[in-house]
Short mmCIF file of C-alpha atoms and ligand atoms in Angstrom, two decimals:
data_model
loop_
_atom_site.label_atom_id
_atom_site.label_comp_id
_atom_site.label_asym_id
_atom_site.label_seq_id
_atom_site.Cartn_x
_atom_site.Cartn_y
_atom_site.Cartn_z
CA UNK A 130 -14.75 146.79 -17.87
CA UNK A 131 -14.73 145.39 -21.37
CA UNK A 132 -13.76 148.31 -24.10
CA UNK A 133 -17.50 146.43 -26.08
CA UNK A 134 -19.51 147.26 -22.75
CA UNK A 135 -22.72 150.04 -23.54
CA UNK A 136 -21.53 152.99 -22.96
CA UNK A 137 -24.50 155.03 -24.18
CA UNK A 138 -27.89 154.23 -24.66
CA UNK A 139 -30.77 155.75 -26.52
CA UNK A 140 -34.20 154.12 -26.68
CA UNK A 141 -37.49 154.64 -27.64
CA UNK A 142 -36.56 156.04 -30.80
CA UNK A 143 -39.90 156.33 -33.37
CA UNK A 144 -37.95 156.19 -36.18
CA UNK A 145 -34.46 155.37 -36.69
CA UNK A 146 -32.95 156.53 -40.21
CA UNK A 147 -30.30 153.97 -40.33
CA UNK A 148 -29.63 155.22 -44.46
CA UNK A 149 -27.97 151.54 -44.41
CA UNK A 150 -29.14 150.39 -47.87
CA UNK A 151 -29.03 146.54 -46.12
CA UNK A 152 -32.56 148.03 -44.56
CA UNK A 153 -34.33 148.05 -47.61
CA UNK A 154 -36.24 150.82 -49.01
CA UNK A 155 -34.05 154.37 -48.31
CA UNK A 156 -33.39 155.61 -45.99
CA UNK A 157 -34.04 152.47 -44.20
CA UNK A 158 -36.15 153.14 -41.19
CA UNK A 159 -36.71 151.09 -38.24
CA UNK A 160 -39.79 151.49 -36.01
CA UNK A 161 -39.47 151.12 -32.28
CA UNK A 162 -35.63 151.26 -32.25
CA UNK A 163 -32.85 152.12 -29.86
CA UNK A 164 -28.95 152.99 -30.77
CA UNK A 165 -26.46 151.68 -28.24
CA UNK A 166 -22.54 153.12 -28.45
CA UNK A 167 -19.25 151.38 -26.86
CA UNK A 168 -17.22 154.46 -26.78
CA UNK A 169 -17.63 156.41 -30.33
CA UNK A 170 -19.04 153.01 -32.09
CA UNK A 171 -22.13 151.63 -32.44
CA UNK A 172 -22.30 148.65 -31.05
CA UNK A 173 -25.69 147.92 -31.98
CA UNK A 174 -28.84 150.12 -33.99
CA UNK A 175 -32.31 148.49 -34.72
CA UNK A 176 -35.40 147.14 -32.94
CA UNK A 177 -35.15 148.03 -29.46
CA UNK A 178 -36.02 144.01 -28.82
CA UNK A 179 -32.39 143.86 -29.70
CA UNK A 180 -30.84 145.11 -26.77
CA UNK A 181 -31.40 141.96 -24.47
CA UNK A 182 -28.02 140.42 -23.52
CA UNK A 183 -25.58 143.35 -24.31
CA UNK A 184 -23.26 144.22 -21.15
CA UNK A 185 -23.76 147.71 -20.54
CA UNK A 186 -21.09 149.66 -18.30
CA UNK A 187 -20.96 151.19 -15.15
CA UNK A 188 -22.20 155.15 -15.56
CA UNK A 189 -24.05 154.13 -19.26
CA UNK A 190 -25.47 157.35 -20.35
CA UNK A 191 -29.82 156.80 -21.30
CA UNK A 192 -31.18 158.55 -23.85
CA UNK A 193 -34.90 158.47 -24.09
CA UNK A 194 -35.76 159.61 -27.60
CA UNK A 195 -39.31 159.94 -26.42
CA UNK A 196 -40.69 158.45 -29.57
CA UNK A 197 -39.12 161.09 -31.82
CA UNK A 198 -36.90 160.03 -34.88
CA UNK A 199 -33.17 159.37 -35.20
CA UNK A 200 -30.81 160.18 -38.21
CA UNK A 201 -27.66 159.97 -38.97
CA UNK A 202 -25.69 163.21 -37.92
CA UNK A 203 -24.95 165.18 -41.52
CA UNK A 204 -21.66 165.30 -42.64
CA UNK A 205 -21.33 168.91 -44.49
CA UNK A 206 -18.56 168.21 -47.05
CA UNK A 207 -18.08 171.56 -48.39
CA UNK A 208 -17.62 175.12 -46.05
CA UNK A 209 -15.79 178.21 -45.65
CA UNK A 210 -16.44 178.31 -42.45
CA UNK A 211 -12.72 180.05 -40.96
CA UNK A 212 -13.38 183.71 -41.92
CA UNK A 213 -12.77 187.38 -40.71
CA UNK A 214 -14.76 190.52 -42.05
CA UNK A 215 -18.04 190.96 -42.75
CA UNK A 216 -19.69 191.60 -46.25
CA UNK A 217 -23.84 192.22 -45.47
CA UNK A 218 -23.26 195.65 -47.42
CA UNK A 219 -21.84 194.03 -50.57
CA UNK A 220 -25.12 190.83 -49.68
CA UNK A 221 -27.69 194.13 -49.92
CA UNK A 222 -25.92 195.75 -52.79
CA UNK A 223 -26.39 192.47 -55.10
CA UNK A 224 -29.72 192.37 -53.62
CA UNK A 225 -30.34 195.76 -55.39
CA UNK A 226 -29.01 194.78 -58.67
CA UNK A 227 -25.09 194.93 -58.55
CA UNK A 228 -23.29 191.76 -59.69
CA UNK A 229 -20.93 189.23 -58.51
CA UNK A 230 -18.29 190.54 -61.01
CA UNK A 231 -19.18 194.23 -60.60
CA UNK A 232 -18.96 193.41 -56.75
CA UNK A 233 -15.35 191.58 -57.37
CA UNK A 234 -14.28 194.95 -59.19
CA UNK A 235 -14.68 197.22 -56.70
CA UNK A 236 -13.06 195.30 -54.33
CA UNK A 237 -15.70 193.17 -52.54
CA UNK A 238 -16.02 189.77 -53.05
CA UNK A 239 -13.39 187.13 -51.99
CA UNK A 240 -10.67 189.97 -51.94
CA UNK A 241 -12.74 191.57 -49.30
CA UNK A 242 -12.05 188.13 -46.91
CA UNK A 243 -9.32 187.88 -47.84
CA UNK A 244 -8.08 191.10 -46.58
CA UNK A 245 -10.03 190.53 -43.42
CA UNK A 246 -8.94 187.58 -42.97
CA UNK A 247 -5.30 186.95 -43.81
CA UNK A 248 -3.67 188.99 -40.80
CA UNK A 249 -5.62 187.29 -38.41
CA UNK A 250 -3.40 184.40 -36.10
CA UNK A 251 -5.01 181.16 -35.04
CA UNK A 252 -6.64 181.74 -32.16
CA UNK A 253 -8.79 184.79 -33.89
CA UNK A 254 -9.80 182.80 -36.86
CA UNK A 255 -10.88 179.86 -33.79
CA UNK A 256 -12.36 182.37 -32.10
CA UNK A 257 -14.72 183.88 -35.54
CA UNK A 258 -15.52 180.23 -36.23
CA UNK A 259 -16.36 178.65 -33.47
CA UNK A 260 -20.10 180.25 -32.91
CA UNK A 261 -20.80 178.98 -36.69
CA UNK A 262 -19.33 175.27 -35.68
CA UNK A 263 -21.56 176.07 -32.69
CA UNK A 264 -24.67 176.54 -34.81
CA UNK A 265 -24.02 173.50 -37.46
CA UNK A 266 -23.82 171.02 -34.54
CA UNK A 267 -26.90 172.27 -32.89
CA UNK A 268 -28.56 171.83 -36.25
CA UNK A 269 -27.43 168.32 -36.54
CA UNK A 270 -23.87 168.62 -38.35
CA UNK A 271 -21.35 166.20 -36.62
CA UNK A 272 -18.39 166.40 -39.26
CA UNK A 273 -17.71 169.36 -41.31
CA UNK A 274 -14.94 170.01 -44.12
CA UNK A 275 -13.68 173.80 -43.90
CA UNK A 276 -11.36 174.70 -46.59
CA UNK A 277 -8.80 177.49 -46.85
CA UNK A 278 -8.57 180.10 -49.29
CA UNK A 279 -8.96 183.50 -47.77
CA UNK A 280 -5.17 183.77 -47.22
CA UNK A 281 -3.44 183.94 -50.62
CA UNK A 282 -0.10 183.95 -48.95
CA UNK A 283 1.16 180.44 -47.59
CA UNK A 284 1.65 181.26 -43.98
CA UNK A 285 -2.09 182.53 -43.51
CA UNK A 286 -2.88 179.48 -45.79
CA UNK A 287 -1.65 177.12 -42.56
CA UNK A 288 -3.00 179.04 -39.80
CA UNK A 289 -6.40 178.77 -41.47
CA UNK A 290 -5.87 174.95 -41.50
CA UNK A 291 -4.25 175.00 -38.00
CA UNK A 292 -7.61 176.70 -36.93
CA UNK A 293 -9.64 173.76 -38.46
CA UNK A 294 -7.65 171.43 -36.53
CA UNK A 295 -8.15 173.57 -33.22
CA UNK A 296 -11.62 173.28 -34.44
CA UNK A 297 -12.19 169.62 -34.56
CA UNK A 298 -10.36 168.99 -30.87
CA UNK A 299 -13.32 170.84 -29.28
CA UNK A 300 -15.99 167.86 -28.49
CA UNK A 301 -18.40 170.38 -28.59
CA UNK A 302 -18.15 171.20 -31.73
CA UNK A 303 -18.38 169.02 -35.22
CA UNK A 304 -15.27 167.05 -35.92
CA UNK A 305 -13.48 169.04 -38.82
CA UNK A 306 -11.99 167.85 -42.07
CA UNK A 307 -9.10 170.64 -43.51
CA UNK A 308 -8.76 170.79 -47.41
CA UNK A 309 -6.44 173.39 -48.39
CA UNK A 310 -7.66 175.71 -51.10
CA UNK A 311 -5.08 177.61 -52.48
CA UNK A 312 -6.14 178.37 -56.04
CA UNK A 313 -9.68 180.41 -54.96
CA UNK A 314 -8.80 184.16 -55.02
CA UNK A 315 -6.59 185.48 -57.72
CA UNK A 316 -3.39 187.32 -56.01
CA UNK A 317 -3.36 190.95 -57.09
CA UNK A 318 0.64 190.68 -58.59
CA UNK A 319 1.98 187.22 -60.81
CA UNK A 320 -0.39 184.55 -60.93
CA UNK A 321 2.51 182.34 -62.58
CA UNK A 322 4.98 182.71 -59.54
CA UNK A 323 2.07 182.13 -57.03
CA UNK A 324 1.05 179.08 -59.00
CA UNK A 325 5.10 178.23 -58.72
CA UNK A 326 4.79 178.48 -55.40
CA UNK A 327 1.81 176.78 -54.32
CA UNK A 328 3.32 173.51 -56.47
CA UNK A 329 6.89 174.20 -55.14
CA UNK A 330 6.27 174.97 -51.45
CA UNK A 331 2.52 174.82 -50.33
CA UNK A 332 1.31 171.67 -51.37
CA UNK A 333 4.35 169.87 -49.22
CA UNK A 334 3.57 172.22 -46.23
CA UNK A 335 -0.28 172.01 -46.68
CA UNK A 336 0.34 168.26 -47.18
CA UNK A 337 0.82 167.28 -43.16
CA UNK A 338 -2.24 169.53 -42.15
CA UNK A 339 -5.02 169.19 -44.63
CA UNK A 340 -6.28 165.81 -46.20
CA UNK A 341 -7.91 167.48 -49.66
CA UNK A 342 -6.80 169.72 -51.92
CA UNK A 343 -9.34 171.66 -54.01
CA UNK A 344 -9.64 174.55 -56.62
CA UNK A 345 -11.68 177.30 -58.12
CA UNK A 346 -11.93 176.28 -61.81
CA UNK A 347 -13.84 179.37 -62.88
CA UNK A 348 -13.85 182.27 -65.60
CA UNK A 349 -12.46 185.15 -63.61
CA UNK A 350 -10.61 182.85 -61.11
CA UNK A 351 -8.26 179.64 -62.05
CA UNK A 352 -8.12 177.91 -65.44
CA UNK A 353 -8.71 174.21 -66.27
CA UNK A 354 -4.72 174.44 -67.07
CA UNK A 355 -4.04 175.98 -63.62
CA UNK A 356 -5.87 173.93 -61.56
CA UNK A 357 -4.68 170.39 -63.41
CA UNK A 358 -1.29 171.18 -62.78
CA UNK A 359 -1.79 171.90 -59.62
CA UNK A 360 -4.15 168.86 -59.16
CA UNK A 361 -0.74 166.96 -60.36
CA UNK A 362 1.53 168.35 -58.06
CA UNK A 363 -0.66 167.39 -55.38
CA UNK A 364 -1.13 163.58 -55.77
CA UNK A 365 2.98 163.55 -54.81
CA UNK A 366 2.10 164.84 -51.60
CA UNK A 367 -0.99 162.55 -50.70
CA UNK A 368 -3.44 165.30 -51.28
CA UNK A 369 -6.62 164.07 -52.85
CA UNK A 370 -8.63 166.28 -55.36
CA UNK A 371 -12.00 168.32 -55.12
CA UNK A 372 -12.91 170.85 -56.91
CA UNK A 373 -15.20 174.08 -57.41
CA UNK A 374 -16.63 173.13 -61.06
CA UNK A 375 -18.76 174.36 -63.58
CA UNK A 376 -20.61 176.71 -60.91
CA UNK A 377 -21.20 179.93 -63.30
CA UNK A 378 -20.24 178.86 -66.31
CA UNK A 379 -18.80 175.68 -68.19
CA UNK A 380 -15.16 175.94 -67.28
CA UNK A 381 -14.11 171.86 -67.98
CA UNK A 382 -14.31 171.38 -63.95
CA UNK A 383 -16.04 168.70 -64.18
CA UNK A 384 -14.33 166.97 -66.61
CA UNK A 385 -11.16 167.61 -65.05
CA UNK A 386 -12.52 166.03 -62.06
CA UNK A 387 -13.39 162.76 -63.55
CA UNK A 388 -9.72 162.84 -65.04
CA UNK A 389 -8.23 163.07 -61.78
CA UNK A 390 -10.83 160.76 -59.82
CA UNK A 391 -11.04 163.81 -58.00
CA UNK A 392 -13.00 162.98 -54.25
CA UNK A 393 -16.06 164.95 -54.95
CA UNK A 394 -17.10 167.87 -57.89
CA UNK A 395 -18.82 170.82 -56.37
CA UNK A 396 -21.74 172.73 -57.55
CA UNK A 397 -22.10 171.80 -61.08
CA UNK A 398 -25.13 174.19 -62.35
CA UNK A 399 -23.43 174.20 -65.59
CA UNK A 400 -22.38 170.70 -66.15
CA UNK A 401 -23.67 168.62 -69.16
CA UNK A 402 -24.95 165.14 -68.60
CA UNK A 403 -21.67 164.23 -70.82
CA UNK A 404 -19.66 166.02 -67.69
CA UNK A 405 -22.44 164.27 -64.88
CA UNK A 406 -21.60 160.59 -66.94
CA UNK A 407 -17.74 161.26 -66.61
CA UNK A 408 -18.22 161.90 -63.10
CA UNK A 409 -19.82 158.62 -62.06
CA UNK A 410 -17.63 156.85 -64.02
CA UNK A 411 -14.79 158.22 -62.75
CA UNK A 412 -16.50 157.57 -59.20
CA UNK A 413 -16.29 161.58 -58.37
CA UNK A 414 -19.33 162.52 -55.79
CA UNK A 415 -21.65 165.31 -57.51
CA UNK A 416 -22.06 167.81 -54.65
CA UNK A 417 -24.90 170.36 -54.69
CA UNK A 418 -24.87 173.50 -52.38
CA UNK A 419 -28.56 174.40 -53.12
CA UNK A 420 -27.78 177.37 -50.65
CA UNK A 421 -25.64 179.13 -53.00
CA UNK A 422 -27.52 178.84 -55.78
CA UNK A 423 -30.46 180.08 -54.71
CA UNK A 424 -28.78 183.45 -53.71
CA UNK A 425 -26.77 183.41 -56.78
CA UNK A 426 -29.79 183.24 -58.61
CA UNK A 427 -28.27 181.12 -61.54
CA UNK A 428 -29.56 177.50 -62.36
CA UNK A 429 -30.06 174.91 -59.46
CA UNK A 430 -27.63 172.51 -58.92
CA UNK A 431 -28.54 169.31 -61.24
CA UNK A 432 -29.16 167.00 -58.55
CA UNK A 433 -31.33 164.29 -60.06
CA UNK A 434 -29.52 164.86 -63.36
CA UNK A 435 -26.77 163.39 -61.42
CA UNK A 436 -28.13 160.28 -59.99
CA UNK A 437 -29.91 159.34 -63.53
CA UNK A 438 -25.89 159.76 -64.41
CA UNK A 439 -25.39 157.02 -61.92
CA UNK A 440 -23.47 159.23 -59.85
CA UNK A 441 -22.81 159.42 -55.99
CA UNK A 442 -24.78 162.61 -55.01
CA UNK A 443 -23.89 165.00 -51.67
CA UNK A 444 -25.52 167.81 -50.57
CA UNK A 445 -23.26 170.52 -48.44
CA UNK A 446 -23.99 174.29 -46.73
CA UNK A 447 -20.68 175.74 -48.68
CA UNK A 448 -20.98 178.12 -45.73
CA UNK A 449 -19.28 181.21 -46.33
CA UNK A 450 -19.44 185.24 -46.48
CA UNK A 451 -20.19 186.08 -49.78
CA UNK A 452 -22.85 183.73 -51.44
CA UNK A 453 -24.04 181.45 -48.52
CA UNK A 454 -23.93 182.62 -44.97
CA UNK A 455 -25.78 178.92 -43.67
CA UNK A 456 -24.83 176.40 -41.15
CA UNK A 457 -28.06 174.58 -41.80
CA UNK A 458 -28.33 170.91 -43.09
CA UNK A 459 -31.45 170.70 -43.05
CA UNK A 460 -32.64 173.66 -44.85
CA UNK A 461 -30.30 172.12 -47.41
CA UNK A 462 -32.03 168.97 -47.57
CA UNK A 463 -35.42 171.40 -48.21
CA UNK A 464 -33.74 173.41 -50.83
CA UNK A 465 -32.34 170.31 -52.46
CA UNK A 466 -35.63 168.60 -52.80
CA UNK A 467 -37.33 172.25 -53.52
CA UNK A 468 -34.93 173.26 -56.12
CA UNK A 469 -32.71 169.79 -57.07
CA UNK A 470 -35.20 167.72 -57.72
CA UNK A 471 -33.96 165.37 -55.21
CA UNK A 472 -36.94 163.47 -52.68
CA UNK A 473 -36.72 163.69 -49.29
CA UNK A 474 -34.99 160.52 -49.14
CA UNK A 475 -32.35 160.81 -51.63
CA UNK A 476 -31.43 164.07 -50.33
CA UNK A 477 -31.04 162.46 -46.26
CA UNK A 478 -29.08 160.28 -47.85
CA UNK A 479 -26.91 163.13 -49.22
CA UNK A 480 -26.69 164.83 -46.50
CA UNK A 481 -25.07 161.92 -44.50
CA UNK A 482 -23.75 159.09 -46.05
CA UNK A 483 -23.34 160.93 -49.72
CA UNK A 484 -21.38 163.57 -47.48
CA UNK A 485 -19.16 161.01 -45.74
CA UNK A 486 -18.48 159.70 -49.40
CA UNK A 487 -17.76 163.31 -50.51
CA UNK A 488 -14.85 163.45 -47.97
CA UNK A 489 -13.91 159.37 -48.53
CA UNK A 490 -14.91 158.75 -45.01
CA UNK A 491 -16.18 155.33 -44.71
CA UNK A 492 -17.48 155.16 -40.78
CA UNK A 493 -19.67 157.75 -40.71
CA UNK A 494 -23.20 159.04 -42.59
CA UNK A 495 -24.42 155.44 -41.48
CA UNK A 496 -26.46 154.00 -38.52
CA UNK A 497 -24.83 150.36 -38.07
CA UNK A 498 -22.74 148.32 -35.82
CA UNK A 499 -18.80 149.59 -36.51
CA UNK A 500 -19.56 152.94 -37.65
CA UNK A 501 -19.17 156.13 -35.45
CA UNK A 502 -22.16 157.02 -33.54
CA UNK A 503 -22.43 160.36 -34.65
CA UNK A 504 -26.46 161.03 -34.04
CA UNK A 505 -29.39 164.08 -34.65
CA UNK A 506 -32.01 163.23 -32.45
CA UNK A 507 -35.11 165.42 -33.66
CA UNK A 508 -37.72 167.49 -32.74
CA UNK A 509 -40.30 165.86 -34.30
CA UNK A 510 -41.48 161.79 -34.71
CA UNK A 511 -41.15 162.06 -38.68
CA UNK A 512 -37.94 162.14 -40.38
CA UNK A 513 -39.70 163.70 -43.47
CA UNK A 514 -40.35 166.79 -41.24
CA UNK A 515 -36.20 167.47 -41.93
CA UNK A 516 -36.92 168.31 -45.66
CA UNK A 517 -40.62 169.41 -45.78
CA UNK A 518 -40.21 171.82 -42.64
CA UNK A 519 -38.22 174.45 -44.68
CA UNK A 520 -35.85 176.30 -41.79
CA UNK A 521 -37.82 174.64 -39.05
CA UNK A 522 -35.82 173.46 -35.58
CA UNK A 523 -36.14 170.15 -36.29
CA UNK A 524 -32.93 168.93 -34.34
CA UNK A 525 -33.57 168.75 -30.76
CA UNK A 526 -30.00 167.06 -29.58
CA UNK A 527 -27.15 165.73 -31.26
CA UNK A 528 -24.60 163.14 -30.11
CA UNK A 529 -20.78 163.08 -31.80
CA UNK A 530 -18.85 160.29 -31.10
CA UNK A 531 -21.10 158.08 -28.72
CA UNK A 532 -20.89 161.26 -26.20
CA UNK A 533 -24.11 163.60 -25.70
CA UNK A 534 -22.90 167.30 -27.23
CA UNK A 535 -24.32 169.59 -24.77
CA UNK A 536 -26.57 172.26 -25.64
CA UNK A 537 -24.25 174.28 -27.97
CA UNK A 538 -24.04 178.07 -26.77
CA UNK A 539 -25.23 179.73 -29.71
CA UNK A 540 -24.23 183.85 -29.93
CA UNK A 541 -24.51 186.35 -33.51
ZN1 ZN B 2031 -16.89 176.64 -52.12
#
């Protein structure tokens, strides 16, 4: 059989979302359409016309999209998503008034996680994961970044990243991207020797497992002096840079970003447009987690801000325990146009191919010949439906790597 015969078909797709900007007017839709995958690549995606003359093989899987449209699957750039504990008590005690720092004080917050989470080996943190993985691909998500950071010491650093490897074997499931986050909790005892011994030991241990490295640049967590030299250290062991900046206040995160060409920036409520300029110059994605701030309750992430910058824009879940417990891309995409001032469009496009540029992956977040075919086929015939249907099912089936995910089981 040739390795370019059709593998997997699906037709009769009402509306293809290529987001390929070669299609014109974002996100580049293309009526009457049909997707066809050798293996995990599309081999072709556009008018169904198209299809006459390709070779399909033996056993091609058919897909009929029954009219309904076709996006790319999101690519969630920024999670938490390997955790232990639970923290809906400290969720309905900020409800009521308390605040993050208050929370923090008495020992919720991050420490909380951390303490639930640390002990754990591999297979429990796969195990506490996997339902959420579950739920993001069911709601479209085909690649997800999970970062580290509830483990403070190095050896429940690594099983946290050996967990997001476990992860991403699983076809089932989204394929995983590890960034280890050691600078995000603030160890109880010497912050200088645990900076020591991030720089000394974790980054080169970290280094073979995780492809970013990323920090919390916050008042209350990491300073813009901790983080860069950590940032440093890392480019020696082919670790790229992201970073937590300017979320609740103006710590310099985003300006140490654009001095490192850091990947991607995160959150950003308290950037300046001096900070969103250095980032697309510096060619750092601006990534909003609309999630968070909404139950944060601070300023919403500055999402057209940063494209008048001329910056690459993503949108992510940041799913985590303590201020965002989502594995929803699309209510993202609704919160980003509700809150970010993004349109529907521009925030598809963030949610796929600004995504794939927020973890420098150049095959996915696309619908074109070469690229993975990593699809969310929807519930609905309008692609529009994904922003203005705030919370709404609107992902009927998703395919990850030219193979149909079956339907996810989906538990509390
Ligand atoms: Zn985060």
């Amino acid at each position: 059989m040739s390795p370019d015969a059709i593998t997997l078909l699906v037709r009769n797709v009402g509306e293809l979302v290529t987001c390929d900007p070669a299609r014109g007017e974002a996100p580049g839709v293309v009526r009457g359409a049909a997707v066809a995958a050798a293996g995990e690549r599309i081999a072709y995606a556009g008018d169904e016309s198209g299809l006459r003359g390709l070779a399909m093989a033996d056993g091609v899987v058919e897909v009929d999209a029954a009219g309904m449209a076709v996006v790319p699957g999101f690519v969630d750039c920024h999670t938490h998503a390997v955790w232990l504990g639970d923290r809906a008590e400290e969720y309905a005690r900020r409800a009521a008034g308390a605040g993050y720092e208050e929370i923090a004080a008495a020992g919720g917050g991050i420490a909380a996680t951390i303490a639930a989470t640390a002990p754990a080996d591999t297979a429990t943190l796969v195990a506490a994961a996997r339902p959420r993985l579950a739920r993001m691909i069911a709601a479209g998500t085909t690649t997800v970044e999970i970062k580290t950071g509830y483990g403070l010491a190095l050896d429940a650093e690594l099983r946290q990243l050996d967990a997001t490897a476990a992860l991403g074997d699983d076809p089932s499931l989204p394929a995983t991207v590890a960034t280890y986050l050691p600078l995000h909790g603030v160890p109880p005892g010497d912050r200088r020797s645990f900076l020591d011994e991030v720089c000394d030991v974790g980054l080169r241990q970290a280094g073979a497992r995780a492809r970013f490295v990323d920090a919390f640049c916050e008042a209350g967590a990491w300073t813009v002096a901790e983080c860069e030299r950590m940032l440093t250290a890392a480019a020696s062991h082919g670790l790229r840079p992201k970073l937590h900046a300017d979320q609740r206040s103006h710590s310099g995160g985003a300006m140490l970003a654009a001095r490192h060409h850091a990947v991607s920036a995160d959150h950003l409520e308290h950037a300046t447009d001096a900070d969103l300029q250095a980032l697309a110059a510096a060619g750092t994605v601006g990534v909003l987690l609309p999630g968070a701030a909404l139950v944060l309750g601070g300023p919403p992430p500055p999402g057209r801000r940063l494209l008048e910058a001329g910056a690459t824009v993503a949108i992510a879940t940041d799913c985590n325990p303590g201020t965002c417990w989502s594995e929803s891309m699309p209510l993202m995409v609704s919160l980003a146009v509700a809150t970010s001032g993004l349109t529907p469009a521009q925030a598809l496009l963030a949610a796929t191919r600004g995504g794939a540029a927020g973890l420098a992956l150049d095959d996915r977040g696309v619908l074109r010949a070469g690229m993975r075919c990593d699809l969310a086929l929807l519930s609905t015939s309008r692609w529009l439906d994904i922003a203005y249907h705030l919370g709404g099912p609107v992902v009927a089936a998703v395919i990850r790597g030219g193979r149909m995910v079956g339907p996810a089981p989906v538990t509390a």
